[in-house]
XYZ file of C-alpha atoms in Angstrom:
121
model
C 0.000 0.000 0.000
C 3.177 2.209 0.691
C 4.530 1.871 -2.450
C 0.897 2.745 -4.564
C 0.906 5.398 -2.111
C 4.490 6.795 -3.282
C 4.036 5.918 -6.829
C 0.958 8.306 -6.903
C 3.017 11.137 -5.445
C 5.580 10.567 -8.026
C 3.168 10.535 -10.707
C 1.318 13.719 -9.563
C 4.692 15.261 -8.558
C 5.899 14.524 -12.191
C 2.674 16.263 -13.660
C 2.965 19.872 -11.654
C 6.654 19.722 -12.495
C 6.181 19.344 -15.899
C 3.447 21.876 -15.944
C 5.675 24.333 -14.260
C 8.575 24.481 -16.420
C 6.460 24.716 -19.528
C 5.253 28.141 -18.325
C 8.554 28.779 -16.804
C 10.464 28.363 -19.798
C 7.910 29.667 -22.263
C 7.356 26.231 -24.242
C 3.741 27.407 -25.445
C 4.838 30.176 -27.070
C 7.239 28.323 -29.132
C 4.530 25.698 -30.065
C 2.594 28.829 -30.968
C 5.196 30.427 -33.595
C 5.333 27.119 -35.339
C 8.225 24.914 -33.605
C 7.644 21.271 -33.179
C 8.052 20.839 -29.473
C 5.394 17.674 -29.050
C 6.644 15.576 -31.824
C 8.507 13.451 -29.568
C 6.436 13.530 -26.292
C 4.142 11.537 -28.358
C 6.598 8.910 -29.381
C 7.878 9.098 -25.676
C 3.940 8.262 -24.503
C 3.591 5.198 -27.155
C 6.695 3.827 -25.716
C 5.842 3.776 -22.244
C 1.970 2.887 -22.999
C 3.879 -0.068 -24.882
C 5.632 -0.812 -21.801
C 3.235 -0.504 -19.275
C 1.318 -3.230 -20.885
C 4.104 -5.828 -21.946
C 5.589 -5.303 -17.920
C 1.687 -5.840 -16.803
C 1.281 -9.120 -18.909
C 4.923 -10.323 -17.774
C 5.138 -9.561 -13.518
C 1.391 -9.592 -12.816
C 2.394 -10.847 -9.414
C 4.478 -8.473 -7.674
C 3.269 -4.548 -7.868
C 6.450 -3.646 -6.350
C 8.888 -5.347 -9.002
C 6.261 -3.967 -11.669
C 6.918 -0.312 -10.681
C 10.754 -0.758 -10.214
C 10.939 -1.833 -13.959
C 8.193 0.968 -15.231
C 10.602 3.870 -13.696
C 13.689 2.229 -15.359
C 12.008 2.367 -18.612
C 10.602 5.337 -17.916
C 14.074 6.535 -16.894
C 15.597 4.615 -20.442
C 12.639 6.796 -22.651
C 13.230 10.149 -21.537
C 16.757 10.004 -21.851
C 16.394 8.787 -25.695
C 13.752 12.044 -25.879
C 16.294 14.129 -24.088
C 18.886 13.364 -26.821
C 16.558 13.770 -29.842
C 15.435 17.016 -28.142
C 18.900 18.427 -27.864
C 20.272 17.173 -31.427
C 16.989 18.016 -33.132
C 15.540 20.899 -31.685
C 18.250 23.262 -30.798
C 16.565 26.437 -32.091
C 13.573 25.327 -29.149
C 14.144 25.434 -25.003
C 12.116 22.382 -24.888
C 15.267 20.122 -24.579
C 16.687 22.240 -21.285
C 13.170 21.729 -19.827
C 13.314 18.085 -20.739
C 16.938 17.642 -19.488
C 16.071 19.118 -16.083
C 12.894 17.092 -16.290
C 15.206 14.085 -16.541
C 17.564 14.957 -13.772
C 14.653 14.923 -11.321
C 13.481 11.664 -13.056
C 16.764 10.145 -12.023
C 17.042 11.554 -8.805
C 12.874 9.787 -8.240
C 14.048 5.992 -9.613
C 16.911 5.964 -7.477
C 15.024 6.962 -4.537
C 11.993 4.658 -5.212
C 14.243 1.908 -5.715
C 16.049 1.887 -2.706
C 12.943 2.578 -0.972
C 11.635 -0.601 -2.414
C 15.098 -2.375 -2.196
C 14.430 -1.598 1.349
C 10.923 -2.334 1.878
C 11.738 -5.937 0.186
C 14.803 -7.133 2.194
């Protein structure tokens, strides 16, 4: 129950902080003069869509293993989109909010992980 608990809180917390530094770095105006900045959130929400089912169908027994291997994929994804961001869409600040986006998505697995590494043994 702890760890649905926490992964809610990351999931929410992950929302408002992406929220936030799109109006803190102006990302809706640049969607609004015509630069692709969603292009690859959308291939980034297939992906994990894609892996949210093929990790449900494969450990449908342990929640706690299911979630540990959700935020490294999740962790895997946005550091492809990261690198696409930066190496495609210079001319945009979309890949600075994405990078610092990523930094806190690090910071989250490792935490969650050895909170569940520690839960488990």
């Amino acid at each position: 129950m702890d760890v649905l608990l926490i992964w809610l809180a990351i999931i929410f917390g992950f929302g408002f902080l992406r929220i936030f530094l799109r109006k803190r770095f102006g990302i809706d105006e640049e969607e609004r003069a015509g630069i692709q900045v969603r292009r690859f959130e959308r291939w980034n929400g297939w992906v994990m869509l894609g892996a949210i089912i093929v990790l449900f169908m494969l450990l449908p027994d342990s929640l706690e293993v299911f979630f540990s291997w959700l935020m490294i994929v999740f962790l895997i994804v946005n550091g492809v989109q990261v690198f696409l961001e930066w190496k495609y869409l210079q001319e945009s600040r979309k890949y600075q909010v994405s990078l610092i986006y990523f930094a806190i998505t690090v910071l989250a697995v490792v935490l969650f992980i050895s909170y569940v590494g520690w839960q488990i043994g």
